[in-house]
JSON list of C-alpha atoms in Angstrom, two decimals:
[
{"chain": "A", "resi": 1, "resn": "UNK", "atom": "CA", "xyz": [63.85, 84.27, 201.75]},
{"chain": "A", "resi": 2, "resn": "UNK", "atom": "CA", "xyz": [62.50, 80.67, 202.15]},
{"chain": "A", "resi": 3, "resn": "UNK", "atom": "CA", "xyz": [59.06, 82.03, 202.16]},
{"chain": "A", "resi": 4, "resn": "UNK", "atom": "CA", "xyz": [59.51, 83.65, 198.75]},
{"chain": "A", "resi": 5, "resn": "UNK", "atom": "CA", "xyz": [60.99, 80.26, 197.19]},
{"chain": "A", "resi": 6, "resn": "UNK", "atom": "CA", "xyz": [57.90, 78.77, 198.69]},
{"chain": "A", "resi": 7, "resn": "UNK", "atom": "CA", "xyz": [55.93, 80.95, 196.92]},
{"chain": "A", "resi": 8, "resn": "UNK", "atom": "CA", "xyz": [57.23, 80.68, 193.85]},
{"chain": "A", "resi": 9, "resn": "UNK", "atom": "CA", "xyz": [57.51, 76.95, 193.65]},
{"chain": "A", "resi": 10, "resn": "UNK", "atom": "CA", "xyz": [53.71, 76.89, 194.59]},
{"chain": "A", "resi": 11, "resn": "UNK", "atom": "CA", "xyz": [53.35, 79.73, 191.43]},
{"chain": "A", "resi": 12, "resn": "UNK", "atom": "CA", "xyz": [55.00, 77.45, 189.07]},
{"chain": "A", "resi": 13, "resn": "UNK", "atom": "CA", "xyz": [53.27, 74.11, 189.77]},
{"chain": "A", "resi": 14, "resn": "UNK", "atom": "CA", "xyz": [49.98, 76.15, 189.45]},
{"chain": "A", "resi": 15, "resn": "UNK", "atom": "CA", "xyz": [50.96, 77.14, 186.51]},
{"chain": "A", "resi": 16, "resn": "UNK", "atom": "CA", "xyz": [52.15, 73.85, 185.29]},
{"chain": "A", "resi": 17, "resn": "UNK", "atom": "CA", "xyz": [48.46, 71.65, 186.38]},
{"chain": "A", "resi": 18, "resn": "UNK", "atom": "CA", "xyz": [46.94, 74.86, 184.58]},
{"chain": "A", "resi": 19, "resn": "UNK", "atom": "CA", "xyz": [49.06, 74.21, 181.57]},
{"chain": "A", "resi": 20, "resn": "UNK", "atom": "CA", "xyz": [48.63, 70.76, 181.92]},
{"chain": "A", "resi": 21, "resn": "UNK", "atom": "CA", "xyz": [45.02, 71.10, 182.19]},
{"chain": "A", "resi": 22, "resn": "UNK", "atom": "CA", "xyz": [44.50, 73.44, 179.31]},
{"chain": "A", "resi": 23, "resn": "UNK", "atom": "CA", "xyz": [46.51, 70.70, 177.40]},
{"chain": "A", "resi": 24, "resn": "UNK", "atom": "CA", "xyz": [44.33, 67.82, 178.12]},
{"chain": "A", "resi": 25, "resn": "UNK", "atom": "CA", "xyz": [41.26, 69.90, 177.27]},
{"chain": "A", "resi": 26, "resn": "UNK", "atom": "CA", "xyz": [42.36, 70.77, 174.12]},
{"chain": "A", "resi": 27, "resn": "UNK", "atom": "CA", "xyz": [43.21, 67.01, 173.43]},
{"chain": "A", "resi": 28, "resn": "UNK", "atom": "CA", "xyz": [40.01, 66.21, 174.27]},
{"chain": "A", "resi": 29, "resn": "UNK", "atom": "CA", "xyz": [38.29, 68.91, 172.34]},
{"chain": "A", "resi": 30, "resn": "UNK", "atom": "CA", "xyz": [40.93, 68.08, 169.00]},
{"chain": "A", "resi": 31, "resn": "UNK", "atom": "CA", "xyz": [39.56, 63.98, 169.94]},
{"chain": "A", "resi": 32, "resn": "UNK", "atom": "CA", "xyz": [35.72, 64.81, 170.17]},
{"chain": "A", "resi": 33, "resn": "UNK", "atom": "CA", "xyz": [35.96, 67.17, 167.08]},
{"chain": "A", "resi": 34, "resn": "UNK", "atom": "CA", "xyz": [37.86, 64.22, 165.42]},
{"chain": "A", "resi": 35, "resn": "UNK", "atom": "CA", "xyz": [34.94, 61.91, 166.22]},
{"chain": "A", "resi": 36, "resn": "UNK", "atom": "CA", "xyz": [31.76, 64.03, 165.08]},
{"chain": "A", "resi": 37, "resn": "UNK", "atom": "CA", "xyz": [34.03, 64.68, 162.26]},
{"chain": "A", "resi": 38, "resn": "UNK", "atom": "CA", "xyz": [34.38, 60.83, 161.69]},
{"chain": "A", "resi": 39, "resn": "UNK", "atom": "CA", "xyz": [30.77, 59.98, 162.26]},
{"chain": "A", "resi": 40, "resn": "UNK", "atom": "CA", "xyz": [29.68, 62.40, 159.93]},
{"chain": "A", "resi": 41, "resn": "UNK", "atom": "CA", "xyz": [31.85, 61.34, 157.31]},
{"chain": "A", "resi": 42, "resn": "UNK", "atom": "CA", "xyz": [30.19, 57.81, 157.76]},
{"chain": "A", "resi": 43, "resn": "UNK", "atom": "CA", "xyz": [26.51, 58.93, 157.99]},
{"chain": "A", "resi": 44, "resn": "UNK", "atom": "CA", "xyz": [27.63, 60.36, 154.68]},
{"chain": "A", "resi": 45, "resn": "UNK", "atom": "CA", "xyz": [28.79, 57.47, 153.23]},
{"chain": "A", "resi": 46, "resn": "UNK", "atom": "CA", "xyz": [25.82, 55.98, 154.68]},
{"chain": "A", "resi": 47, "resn": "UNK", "atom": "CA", "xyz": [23.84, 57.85, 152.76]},
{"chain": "A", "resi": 48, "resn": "UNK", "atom": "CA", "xyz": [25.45, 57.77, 149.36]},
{"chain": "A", "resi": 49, "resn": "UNK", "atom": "CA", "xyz": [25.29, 53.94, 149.90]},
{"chain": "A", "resi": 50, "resn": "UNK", "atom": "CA", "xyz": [21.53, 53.72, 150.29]},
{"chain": "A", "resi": 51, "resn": "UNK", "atom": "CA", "xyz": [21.24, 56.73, 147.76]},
{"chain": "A", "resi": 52, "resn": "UNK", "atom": "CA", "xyz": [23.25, 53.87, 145.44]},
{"chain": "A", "resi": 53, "resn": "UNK", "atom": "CA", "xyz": [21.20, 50.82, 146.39]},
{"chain": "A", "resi": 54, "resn": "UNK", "atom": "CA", "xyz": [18.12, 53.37, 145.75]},
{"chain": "A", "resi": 55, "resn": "UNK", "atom": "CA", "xyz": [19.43, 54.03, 142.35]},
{"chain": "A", "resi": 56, "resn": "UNK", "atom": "CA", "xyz": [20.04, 50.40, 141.27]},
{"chain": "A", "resi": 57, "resn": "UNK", "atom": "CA", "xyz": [16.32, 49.41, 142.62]},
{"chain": "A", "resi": 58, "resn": "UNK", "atom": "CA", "xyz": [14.97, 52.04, 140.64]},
{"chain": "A", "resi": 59, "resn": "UNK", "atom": "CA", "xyz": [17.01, 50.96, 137.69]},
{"chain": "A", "resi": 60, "resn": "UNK", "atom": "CA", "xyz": [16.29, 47.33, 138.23]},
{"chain": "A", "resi": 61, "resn": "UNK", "atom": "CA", "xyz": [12.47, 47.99, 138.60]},
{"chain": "A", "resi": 62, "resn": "UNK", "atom": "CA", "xyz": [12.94, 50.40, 134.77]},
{"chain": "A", "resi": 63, "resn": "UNK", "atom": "CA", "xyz": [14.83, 47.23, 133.40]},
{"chain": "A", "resi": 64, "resn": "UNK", "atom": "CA", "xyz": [12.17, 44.35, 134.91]},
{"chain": "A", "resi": 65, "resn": "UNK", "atom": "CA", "xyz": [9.24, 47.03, 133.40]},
{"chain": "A", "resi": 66, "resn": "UNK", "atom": "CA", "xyz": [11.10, 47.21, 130.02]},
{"chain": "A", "resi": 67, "resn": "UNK", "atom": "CA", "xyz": [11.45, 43.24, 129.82]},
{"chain": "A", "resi": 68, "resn": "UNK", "atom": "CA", "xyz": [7.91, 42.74, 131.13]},
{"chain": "A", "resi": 69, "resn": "UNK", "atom": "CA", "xyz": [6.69, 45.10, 128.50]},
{"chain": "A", "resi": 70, "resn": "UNK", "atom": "CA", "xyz": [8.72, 43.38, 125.82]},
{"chain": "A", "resi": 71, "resn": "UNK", "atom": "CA", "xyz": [7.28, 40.29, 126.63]},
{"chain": "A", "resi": 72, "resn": "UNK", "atom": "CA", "xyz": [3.85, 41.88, 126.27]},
{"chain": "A", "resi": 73, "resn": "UNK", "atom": "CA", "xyz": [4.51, 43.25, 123.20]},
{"chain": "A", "resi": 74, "resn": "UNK", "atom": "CA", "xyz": [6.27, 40.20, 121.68]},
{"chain": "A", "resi": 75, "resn": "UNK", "atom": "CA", "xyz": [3.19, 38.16, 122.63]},
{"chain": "A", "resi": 76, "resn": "UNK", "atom": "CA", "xyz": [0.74, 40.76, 121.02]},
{"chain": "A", "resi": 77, "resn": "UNK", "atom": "CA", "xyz": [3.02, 40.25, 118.07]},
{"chain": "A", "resi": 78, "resn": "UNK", "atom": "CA", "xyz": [2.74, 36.50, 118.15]},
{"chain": "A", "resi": 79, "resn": "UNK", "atom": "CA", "xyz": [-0.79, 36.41, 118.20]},
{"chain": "A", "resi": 80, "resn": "UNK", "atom": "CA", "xyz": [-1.18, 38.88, 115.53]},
{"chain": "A", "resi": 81, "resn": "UNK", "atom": "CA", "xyz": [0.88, 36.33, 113.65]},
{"chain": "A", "resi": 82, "resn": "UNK", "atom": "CA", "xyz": [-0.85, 33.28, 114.73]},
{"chain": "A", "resi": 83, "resn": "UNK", "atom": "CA", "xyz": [-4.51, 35.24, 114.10]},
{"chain": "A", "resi": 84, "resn": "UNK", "atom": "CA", "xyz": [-2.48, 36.32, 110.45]},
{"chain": "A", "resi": 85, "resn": "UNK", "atom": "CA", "xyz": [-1.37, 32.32, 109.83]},
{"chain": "A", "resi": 86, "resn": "UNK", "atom": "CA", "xyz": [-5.14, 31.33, 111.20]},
{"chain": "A", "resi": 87, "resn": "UNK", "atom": "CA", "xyz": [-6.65, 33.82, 108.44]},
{"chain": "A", "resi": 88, "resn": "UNK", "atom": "CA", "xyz": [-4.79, 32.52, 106.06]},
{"chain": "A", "resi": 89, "resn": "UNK", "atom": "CA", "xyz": [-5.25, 28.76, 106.50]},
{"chain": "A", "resi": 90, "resn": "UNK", "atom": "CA", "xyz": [-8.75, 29.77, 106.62]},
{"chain": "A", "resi": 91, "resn": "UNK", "atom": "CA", "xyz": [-9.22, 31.13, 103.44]},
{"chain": "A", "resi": 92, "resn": "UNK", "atom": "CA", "xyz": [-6.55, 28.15, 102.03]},
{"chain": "A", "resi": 93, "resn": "UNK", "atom": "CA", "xyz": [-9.08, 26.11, 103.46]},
{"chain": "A", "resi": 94, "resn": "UNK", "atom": "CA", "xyz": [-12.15, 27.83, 102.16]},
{"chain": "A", "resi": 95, "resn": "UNK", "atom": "CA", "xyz": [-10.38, 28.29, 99.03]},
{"chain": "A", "resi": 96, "resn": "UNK", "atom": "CA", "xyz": [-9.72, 24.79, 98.33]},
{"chain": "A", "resi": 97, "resn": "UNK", "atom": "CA", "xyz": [-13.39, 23.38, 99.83]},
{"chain": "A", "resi": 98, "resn": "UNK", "atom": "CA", "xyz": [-14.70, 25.88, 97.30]},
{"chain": "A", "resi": 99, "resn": "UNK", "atom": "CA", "xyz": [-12.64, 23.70, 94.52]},
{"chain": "A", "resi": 100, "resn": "UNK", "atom": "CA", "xyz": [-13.37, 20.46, 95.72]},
{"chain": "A", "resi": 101, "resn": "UNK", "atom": "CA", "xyz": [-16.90, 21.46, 95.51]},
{"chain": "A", "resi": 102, "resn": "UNK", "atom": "CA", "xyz": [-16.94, 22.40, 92.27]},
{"chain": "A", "resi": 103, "resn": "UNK", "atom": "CA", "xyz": [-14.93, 19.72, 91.08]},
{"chain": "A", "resi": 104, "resn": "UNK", "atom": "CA", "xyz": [-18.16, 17.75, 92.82]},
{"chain": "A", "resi": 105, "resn": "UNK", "atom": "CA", "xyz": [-20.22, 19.24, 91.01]},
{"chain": "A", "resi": 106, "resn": "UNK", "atom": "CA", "xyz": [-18.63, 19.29, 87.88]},
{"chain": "A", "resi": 107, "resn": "UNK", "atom": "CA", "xyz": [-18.61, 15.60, 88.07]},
{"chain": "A", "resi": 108, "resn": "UNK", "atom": "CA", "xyz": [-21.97, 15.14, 88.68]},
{"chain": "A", "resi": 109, "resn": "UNK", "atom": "CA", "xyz": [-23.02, 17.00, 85.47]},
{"chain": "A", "resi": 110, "resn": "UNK", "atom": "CA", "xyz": [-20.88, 15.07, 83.24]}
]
């Protein structure tokens, strides 16, 4: 009789460190899937950050090439102006030499 209570005790506690053990491997499966879970949720957010900062480069380099090319084209502008002014004070100038000279020559006739 003492021999089969043995027995049994010994059954149980086997059964209780497999138990046991079954529990703490399926904590540590549950932890490990909870941390490749975690770090791919980061290398994710990882990524959409540098996708972001990738984005606002790109848009930064658009907005420096728009303003560069405004500049360009306001200067093309101003010189067509200043060449426009410069045409015109030439021929004011040529214009009005062209007078002078003919009111010298007038002059010298009378």
């Amino acid at each position: 009789m003492l021999l089969l209570q043995q027995l049994q005790q010994q059954e149980q506690l086997q059964q209780q460190e497999q138990l046991q053990q079954q529990e703490q491997l399926q904590q540590q499966e549950q932890l490990q899937q909870q941390e490749q879970l975690q770090q791919l949720q980061q290398q994710e957010q990882l990524q959409q950050l540098q996708q972001q900062e990738q984005l606002q480069q790109l848009q930064q380099q658009e907005q420096l090439q728009q303003l560069q090319q405004q500049g360009q084209l306001q200067q093309q502008q101003q010189q067509v102006l200043l060449f426009r002014n410069f045409k015109g004070a030439a021929g004011l100038l040529l214009a009005t030499g062209g007078e002078l000279l003919q009111q010298q020559r007038c002059s010298c006739f009378i």
